Amino acid sequence: MQFSERRNSTRWIIIITSFVIVTLILWNTYSFFQIFKNEERIKMELWGESMKTLLNADPETTEVELPRQIMSNNTTIPIVLVENGVIINQTNIDEEITKNKTKLNAFLEKLKKENEPIKIEYDKNKYQYLYYGNSSLLNKLKYYPVALLLIIFLFGAVVYNFYRSTKMATQNKLWAGMAKETAHQIGTPLSSLIGWLEIMKADNMDETIVSEIEKDINRLQTITDRFSKIGSEPVLEIKDIVQETKETFDYLQSRFSKQIEFSFKAPKNPLLVSFNPALHSWTIENLAKNAIDAMKGRGKLALVIKEDGNFVKIKVSDTGKGIPKKEFKKVFEPGFTTKKRGWGLGLSLTKRIVEDYHKGKIKVSESEVGKGTSMQISFKKVEKKS
């Protein structure tokens, strides 16, 4: 517990520190932007004063070289000079705009929104207005925070995905280890039970009792086999999926209450699929038990197998409480459960068996709250070799 709390505290410190760093970078960028903007304003005011000097200059007595140099040094800031509502000069603007009056007027309107104009009084009651825009450097700096946030977001996404995949890999190893250990622990008493069963057969005990015990022992062996396969690549066999599914379904029907009305519908001809019988049996069992839990032990459970082109589809339907549409994908997430008791691993494990081991698909095909749910599994069919 202390380790977990310490790890959470470290995580929050990293998050807060990262947030502070990003805030400082953005604030620093904004400060630079304002400094450059003020410097460009000063340059334009000097440009305006130079223009005023040139307009009022006496060619014989006034030194105009400095004002001209100040004006010619501006090569990046776009300028439009207006007098009495008429554009009389434009600088650092694309020729395509300057040659088109409509585009030039539109460009002027854009400049009016970017910066306050500089008023040049070159004679008594005679004014010119200097409109200017942001330089290319300032425009690039304006988009820098957006680019920085995008980079930080992408970096965060990569770190998150790495952390999540690492965590999932660790969890998978843990669950696989627990499953194999469970199989190992079950194996010892199971061997003893098989020995006692042989003694009961030798003592000529009631065949019905012996037969039922034998079925349950076989079932325990199947469960042990299932757990031992977790975390390992299962061996797939090309078999009739109809027969294998029906065997599991019939066993479940014999073990559950008569208040559950079971129904099974499938083609009479064999449907060949490449699958692992033990893991497929587990899949059907998980779906059936999940459906029975949803019905609280009373209702109708239907299993339908059908061909659909190159695929075999198995649909398990119940008359239980149903699933809201927004939770269709959540039900397959590890830990998700609506029951008071349970780990929420049944459907997650089923999805892994179907999609990772058998390369099939599983989904909630339909569901209505208060009426029931249908789960569907799809496998690719294997054609018979002639």
Coordinates of C-alpha atoms in Angstrom, one line a residue:
M1 CA 0.0 0.0 0.0
Q2 CA 2.8 2.4 0.9
F3 CA 4.6 1.6 -2.4
S4 CA 1.4 2.2 -4.4
E5 CA 0.8 5.6 -2.6
R6 CA 4.4 6.6 -3.1
R7 CA 4.2 5.7 -6.8
N8 CA 0.9 7.8 -7.2
S9 CA 2.6 10.7 -5.4
T10 CA 5.6 10.5 -7.8
R11 CA 3.2 10.4 -10.8
W12 CA 1.4 13.5 -9.6
I13 CA 4.7 15.4 -9.0
I14 CA 5.8 14.6 -12.5
I15 CA 2.4 15.7 -14.0
I16 CA 2.4 19.0 -12.0
T17 CA 6.1 19.7 -12.8
S18 CA 5.4 19.1 -16.5
F19 CA 2.4 21.4 -16.3
V20 CA 4.5 24.1 -14.7
I21 CA 7.2 23.7 -17.3
V22 CA 4.7 24.0 -20.2
T23 CA 3.1 27.0 -18.5
L24 CA 6.5 28.7 -18.2
I25 CA 7.4 28.0 -21.8
L26 CA 4.1 29.4 -23.0
W27 CA 4.4 32.5 -20.8
N28 CA 8.0 33.0 -22.0
T29 CA 6.9 32.7 -25.6
Y30 CA 4.1 35.2 -25.0
S31 CA 6.6 37.6 -23.4
F32 CA 8.9 37.3 -26.4
F33 CA 6.0 37.9 -28.7
Q34 CA 5.1 41.1 -26.9
I35 CA 8.7 42.3 -26.9
F36 CA 9.1 41.8 -30.6
K37 CA 5.7 43.4 -31.2
N38 CA 6.7 46.5 -29.2
E39 CA 10.0 46.7 -31.1
E40 CA 8.2 46.6 -34.4
R41 CA 5.9 49.3 -33.2
I42 CA 9.0 51.5 -32.4
K43 CA 10.5 50.7 -35.9
M44 CA 7.2 51.8 -37.5
E45 CA 7.1 55.0 -35.4
L46 CA 10.7 55.8 -36.6
W47 CA 9.6 55.0 -40.1
G48 CA 6.7 57.5 -39.7
E49 CA 9.0 60.1 -38.4
S50 CA 11.4 59.5 -41.3
M51 CA 8.5 59.9 -43.7
K52 CA 7.5 63.2 -42.0
T53 CA 11.1 64.4 -42.3
L54 CA 11.3 63.7 -46.0
L55 CA 7.9 65.4 -46.7
N56 CA 9.0 68.5 -44.9
A57 CA 12.7 68.5 -46.0
D58 CA 14.3 71.3 -47.8
P59 CA 16.5 69.6 -50.4
E60 CA 19.2 72.3 -50.1
T61 CA 19.5 72.5 -46.3
T62 CA 18.1 69.2 -44.8
E63 CA 20.1 66.0 -44.4
V64 CA 17.8 63.2 -45.7
E65 CA 20.2 60.3 -45.9
L66 CA 19.4 59.0 -42.5
P67 CA 15.6 59.0 -42.9
R68 CA 15.9 57.3 -46.2
Q69 CA 18.2 54.6 -44.8
I70 CA 15.7 54.0 -41.9
M71 CA 12.9 53.6 -44.4
S72 CA 14.9 51.4 -46.8
N73 CA 16.0 49.1 -43.9
N74 CA 12.5 47.8 -43.4
T75 CA 12.3 44.7 -45.5
T76 CA 10.0 42.5 -43.5
I77 CA 7.1 44.6 -42.1
P78 CA 4.2 45.2 -44.6
I79 CA 3.2 48.8 -44.8
V80 CA 0.2 50.7 -46.3
L81 CA 0.3 54.5 -46.2
V82 CA -3.1 56.3 -46.5
E83 CA -4.0 59.9 -46.9
N84 CA -7.6 61.2 -47.1
G85 CA -8.8 57.6 -47.4
V86 CA -6.6 56.9 -50.5
I87 CA -3.7 54.5 -50.5
I88 CA -0.6 56.5 -51.6
N89 CA 2.1 54.0 -50.8
Q90 CA 2.7 50.3 -50.0
T91 CA 5.8 48.4 -49.0
N92 CA 6.8 44.8 -48.6
I93 CA 3.5 43.5 -50.1
D94 CA 3.2 40.9 -52.8
E95 CA 3.0 42.3 -56.3
E96 CA -0.2 40.2 -56.9
I97 CA -1.9 42.2 -54.1
T98 CA -0.6 45.6 -55.1
K99 CA -1.8 45.3 -58.7
N100 CA -5.3 44.3 -57.6
K101 CA -7.3 47.2 -56.0
T102 CA -9.8 44.9 -54.4
K103 CA -7.1 42.6 -52.9
L104 CA -5.2 45.7 -51.7
N105 CA -8.2 47.1 -49.9
A106 CA -8.9 43.7 -48.3
F107 CA -5.2 43.6 -47.2
L108 CA -5.6 47.1 -45.7
E109 CA -8.6 46.0 -43.7
K110 CA -6.5 43.1 -42.4
L111 CA -3.7 45.4 -41.3
K112 CA -6.2 47.6 -39.5
K113 CA -7.2 44.6 -37.3
E114 CA -3.6 43.7 -36.5
N115 CA -2.2 46.9 -35.2
E116 CA -3.2 50.5 -34.3
P117 CA -2.2 52.9 -37.1
I118 CA 0.5 55.5 -36.6
K119 CA -0.7 59.1 -37.3
I120 CA 1.8 61.3 -39.2
E121 CA 1.2 65.0 -39.1
Y122 CA 3.5 66.3 -41.8
D123 CA 1.9 69.8 -42.0
K124 CA -0.7 71.8 -40.1
N125 CA -4.0 69.8 -40.3
K126 CA -2.5 67.5 -42.9
Y127 CA -2.2 63.8 -41.9
Q128 CA -1.1 60.5 -43.2
Y129 CA -1.9 57.2 -41.6
L130 CA 0.6 54.4 -41.4
Y131 CA -1.0 50.9 -41.3
Y132 CA 1.4 48.0 -40.8
G133 CA 1.2 44.2 -40.2
N134 CA 3.3 41.7 -38.3
S135 CA 6.6 40.6 -39.8
S136 CA 7.1 37.0 -41.0
L137 CA 9.3 36.4 -37.8
L138 CA 6.4 37.6 -35.6
N139 CA 3.9 35.4 -37.4
K140 CA 6.1 32.4 -37.0
L141 CA 6.5 33.1 -33.3
K142 CA 2.7 33.4 -33.0
Y143 CA 2.3 29.8 -34.0
Y144 CA 5.2 28.5 -31.9
P145 CA 3.0 27.8 -28.8
V146 CA 0.6 25.8 -30.9
A147 CA 3.4 23.7 -32.4
L148 CA 4.9 23.3 -28.9
L149 CA 1.6 22.1 -27.4
L150 CA 1.2 19.7 -30.3
I151 CA 4.7 18.2 -29.7
I152 CA 4.1 17.9 -26.0
F153 CA 0.7 16.2 -26.6
L154 CA 2.3 13.7 -29.0
F155 CA 5.2 13.1 -26.6
G156 CA 2.6 12.5 -23.8
A157 CA 0.6 10.1 -26.0
V158 CA 3.8 8.1 -26.7
V159 CA 4.7 8.0 -23.0
Y160 CA 1.2 7.0 -22.1
N161 CA 1.0 4.2 -24.7
F162 CA 4.4 2.9 -23.6
Y163 CA 3.3 3.0 -19.9
R164 CA 0.0 1.3 -20.7
S165 CA 1.5 -1.4 -22.9
T166 CA 4.2 -2.1 -20.2
K167 CA 1.5 -2.3 -17.5
M168 CA -0.6 -4.6 -19.6
A169 CA 2.3 -6.9 -20.4
T170 CA 3.1 -7.1 -16.7
Q171 CA -0.5 -7.9 -15.9
N172 CA -0.6 -10.5 -18.6
K173 CA 2.4 -12.2 -17.2
L174 CA 0.9 -12.1 -13.7
W175 CA -2.4 -13.6 -14.9
A176 CA -0.6 -16.3 -17.0
G177 CA 1.5 -17.2 -14.0
M178 CA -1.5 -17.4 -11.7
A179 CA -3.4 -19.5 -14.2
K180 CA -0.6 -22.0 -14.6
E181 CA -0.1 -22.2 -10.8
T182 CA -3.9 -22.8 -10.4
A183 CA -3.7 -25.6 -12.9
H184 CA -0.8 -27.1 -11.0
Q185 CA -2.6 -26.9 -7.7
I186 CA -5.8 -28.5 -9.1
G187 CA -3.7 -31.3 -10.6
T188 CA -2.8 -32.9 -7.2
P189 CA -6.3 -33.4 -5.7
L190 CA -7.6 -34.3 -9.2
S191 CA -5.2 -37.2 -9.5
S192 CA -6.4 -38.4 -6.1
L193 CA -10.0 -38.2 -7.2
I194 CA -9.3 -40.2 -10.3
G195 CA -7.8 -42.9 -8.0
W196 CA -10.9 -42.9 -5.7
L197 CA -13.1 -43.2 -8.8
E198 CA -11.3 -46.4 -9.9
I199 CA -11.8 -47.8 -6.4
M200 CA -15.6 -47.0 -6.6
K201 CA -15.8 -48.8 -10.0
A202 CA -14.0 -51.8 -8.6
D203 CA -16.5 -51.9 -5.6
N204 CA -19.4 -52.0 -8.1
M205 CA -21.1 -48.8 -6.8
D206 CA -24.2 -47.4 -8.4
E207 CA -23.3 -46.8 -12.0
T208 CA -25.3 -43.6 -12.2
I209 CA -23.4 -42.0 -9.3
V210 CA -20.1 -43.2 -10.7
S211 CA -21.0 -41.8 -14.2
E212 CA -21.9 -38.4 -12.8
I213 CA -18.7 -38.2 -10.7
E214 CA -16.7 -39.2 -13.7
K215 CA -18.2 -36.4 -15.8
D216 CA -17.3 -33.9 -13.1
I217 CA -13.8 -35.2 -12.9
N218 CA -13.4 -35.0 -16.7
R219 CA -14.7 -31.4 -16.4
L220 CA -12.1 -30.6 -13.8
Q221 CA -9.5 -32.1 -16.1
T222 CA -10.8 -29.8 -18.9
I223 CA -10.6 -26.8 -16.6
T224 CA -7.0 -27.7 -15.6
D225 CA -6.1 -28.0 -19.3
R226 CA -7.7 -24.6 -19.9
F227 CA -5.7 -22.8 -17.2
S228 CA -2.4 -24.5 -18.3
K229 CA -2.9 -23.0 -21.8
I230 CA -3.1 -19.4 -20.6
G231 CA 0.0 -17.5 -21.7
S232 CA 1.1 -20.2 -24.1
E233 CA 0.4 -20.6 -27.8
P234 CA -2.5 -23.1 -28.0
V235 CA -2.5 -26.0 -30.5
L236 CA -5.3 -25.5 -33.0
E237 CA -7.2 -28.4 -34.5
I238 CA -9.5 -28.6 -37.5
K239 CA -12.7 -30.0 -36.1
D240 CA -16.5 -29.8 -36.3
I241 CA -17.4 -26.8 -34.2
V242 CA -21.0 -27.7 -34.1
Q243 CA -20.3 -31.0 -32.3
E244 CA -17.8 -29.4 -29.9
T245 CA -20.1 -26.5 -29.0
K246 CA -23.1 -28.9 -28.5
E247 CA -21.1 -31.1 -26.0
T248 CA -20.3 -28.0 -23.9
F249 CA -23.8 -26.7 -24.2
D250 CA -25.4 -30.1 -23.2
Y251 CA -23.1 -30.3 -20.1
L252 CA -24.1 -26.8 -19.0
Q253 CA -27.7 -27.7 -19.5
S254 CA -27.4 -30.7 -17.2
R255 CA -25.7 -28.7 -14.5
F256 CA -28.0 -25.7 -14.3
S257 CA -31.4 -25.2 -12.8
K258 CA -34.5 -26.3 -14.7
Q259 CA -35.7 -22.7 -14.5
I260 CA -33.4 -21.9 -17.4
E261 CA -34.9 -22.9 -20.7
F262 CA -32.1 -24.0 -23.0
S263 CA -32.4 -24.2 -26.8
F264 CA -29.8 -25.2 -29.4
K265 CA -30.0 -24.6 -33.1
A266 CA -27.3 -25.5 -35.7
P267 CA -26.9 -27.0 -39.2
K268 CA -26.9 -30.7 -39.4
N269 CA -23.8 -30.8 -41.6
P270 CA -20.4 -30.5 -39.9
L271 CA -18.7 -27.0 -39.9
L272 CA -15.0 -27.3 -39.9
V273 CA -13.0 -24.5 -38.0
S274 CA -9.4 -24.4 -36.8
F275 CA -9.7 -24.0 -33.0
N276 CA -8.6 -25.4 -29.7
P277 CA -11.4 -27.5 -28.2
A278 CA -10.6 -26.8 -24.5
L279 CA -10.4 -23.0 -25.0
H280 CA -13.5 -23.0 -27.3
S281 CA -15.4 -24.9 -24.6
W282 CA -14.3 -22.2 -22.1
T283 CA -15.6 -19.5 -24.4
I284 CA -19.1 -21.1 -24.7
E285 CA -19.1 -21.7 -20.9
N286 CA -18.2 -18.1 -20.1
L287 CA -20.9 -16.7 -22.5
A288 CA -23.5 -19.1 -21.1
K289 CA -22.7 -18.4 -17.5
N290 CA -22.6 -14.6 -18.1
A291 CA -26.1 -14.9 -19.7
I292 CA -27.5 -16.9 -16.8
D293 CA -26.1 -14.4 -14.3
A294 CA -27.8 -11.6 -16.3
M295 CA -31.1 -13.5 -16.0
K296 CA -30.6 -14.1 -12.3
G297 CA -31.0 -17.9 -12.8
R298 CA -34.4 -17.7 -14.6
G299 CA -35.2 -17.2 -18.3
K300 CA -34.4 -18.4 -21.8
L301 CA -30.9 -19.2 -23.1
A302 CA -30.5 -19.8 -26.8
L303 CA -27.4 -20.8 -28.8
V304 CA -27.6 -20.6 -32.6
I305 CA -24.9 -21.6 -35.0
K306 CA -25.1 -20.6 -38.7
E307 CA -23.0 -20.3 -41.8
D308 CA -22.4 -16.9 -43.3
G309 CA -20.3 -17.1 -46.5
N310 CA -16.8 -18.1 -45.4
F311 CA -17.6 -17.6 -41.7
V312 CA -19.3 -19.6 -38.9
K313 CA -21.2 -17.4 -36.5
I314 CA -22.3 -18.5 -33.0
K315 CA -24.9 -16.4 -31.3
V316 CA -25.7 -16.8 -27.5
S317 CA -28.9 -14.9 -26.5
D318 CA -30.5 -14.4 -23.2
T319 CA -33.6 -12.7 -21.7
G320 CA -31.7 -10.9 -19.0
K321 CA -31.4 -7.3 -18.0
G322 CA -29.6 -6.2 -21.2
I323 CA -26.7 -3.8 -21.7
P324 CA -26.8 -0.1 -22.5
K325 CA -25.4 0.7 -26.0
K326 CA -22.6 2.9 -24.5
E327 CA -21.3 -0.1 -22.6
F328 CA -21.1 -2.5 -25.6
K329 CA -17.3 -2.3 -25.8
K330 CA -16.7 -1.7 -22.1
V331 CA -18.0 -5.2 -21.2
F332 CA -14.9 -6.7 -22.8
E333 CA -12.5 -4.6 -20.7
P334 CA -10.7 -6.3 -17.8
G335 CA -12.3 -5.5 -14.5
F336 CA -15.6 -4.3 -15.9
T337 CA -18.5 -5.9 -14.1
T338 CA -22.1 -4.9 -13.1
K339 CA -22.2 -7.7 -10.5
K340 CA -21.6 -7.1 -6.8
R341 CA -19.3 -10.1 -6.8
G342 CA -16.7 -11.1 -9.4
W343 CA -13.5 -9.9 -11.0
G344 CA -14.9 -8.8 -14.3
L345 CA -12.5 -11.1 -16.2
G346 CA -14.9 -13.5 -17.9
L347 CA -15.7 -11.6 -21.1
S348 CA -12.2 -10.1 -21.2
L349 CA -10.7 -13.6 -21.2
T350 CA -13.3 -14.7 -23.8
K351 CA -12.3 -11.9 -26.1
R352 CA -8.7 -12.9 -25.8
I353 CA -9.4 -16.5 -26.6
V354 CA -11.6 -15.7 -29.6
E355 CA -9.5 -12.9 -31.1
D356 CA -5.9 -13.5 -30.0
Y357 CA -5.8 -17.3 -30.1
H358 CA -8.4 -18.1 -32.7
K359 CA -8.2 -15.0 -34.9
G360 CA -12.0 -14.6 -34.7
K361 CA -14.3 -11.8 -33.7
I362 CA -16.6 -11.3 -30.7
K363 CA -19.1 -8.5 -30.2
V364 CA -22.4 -7.6 -28.6
S365 CA -24.6 -8.1 -31.7
E366 CA -27.8 -6.7 -30.1
S367 CA -29.1 -5.8 -26.6
E368 CA -32.0 -4.0 -25.1
V369 CA -32.2 -3.0 -21.5
G370 CA -34.8 -5.1 -19.7
K371 CA -35.2 -7.5 -22.6
G372 CA -31.9 -9.3 -23.1
T373 CA -28.6 -9.5 -24.9
S374 CA -27.1 -11.4 -27.8
M375 CA -23.3 -12.1 -28.0
Q376 CA -21.9 -13.2 -31.4
I377 CA -18.6 -15.0 -32.2
S378 CA -17.3 -15.3 -35.7
F379 CA -14.7 -17.8 -37.0
K380 CA -13.4 -18.3 -40.5
K381 CA -14.5 -21.6 -41.9
V382 CA -12.1 -24.2 -43.2
E383 CA -13.0 -25.8 -46.5
K384 CA -12.8 -29.6 -46.8
K385 CA -9.9 -30.9 -48.8
S386 CA -11.0 -33.0 -51.8

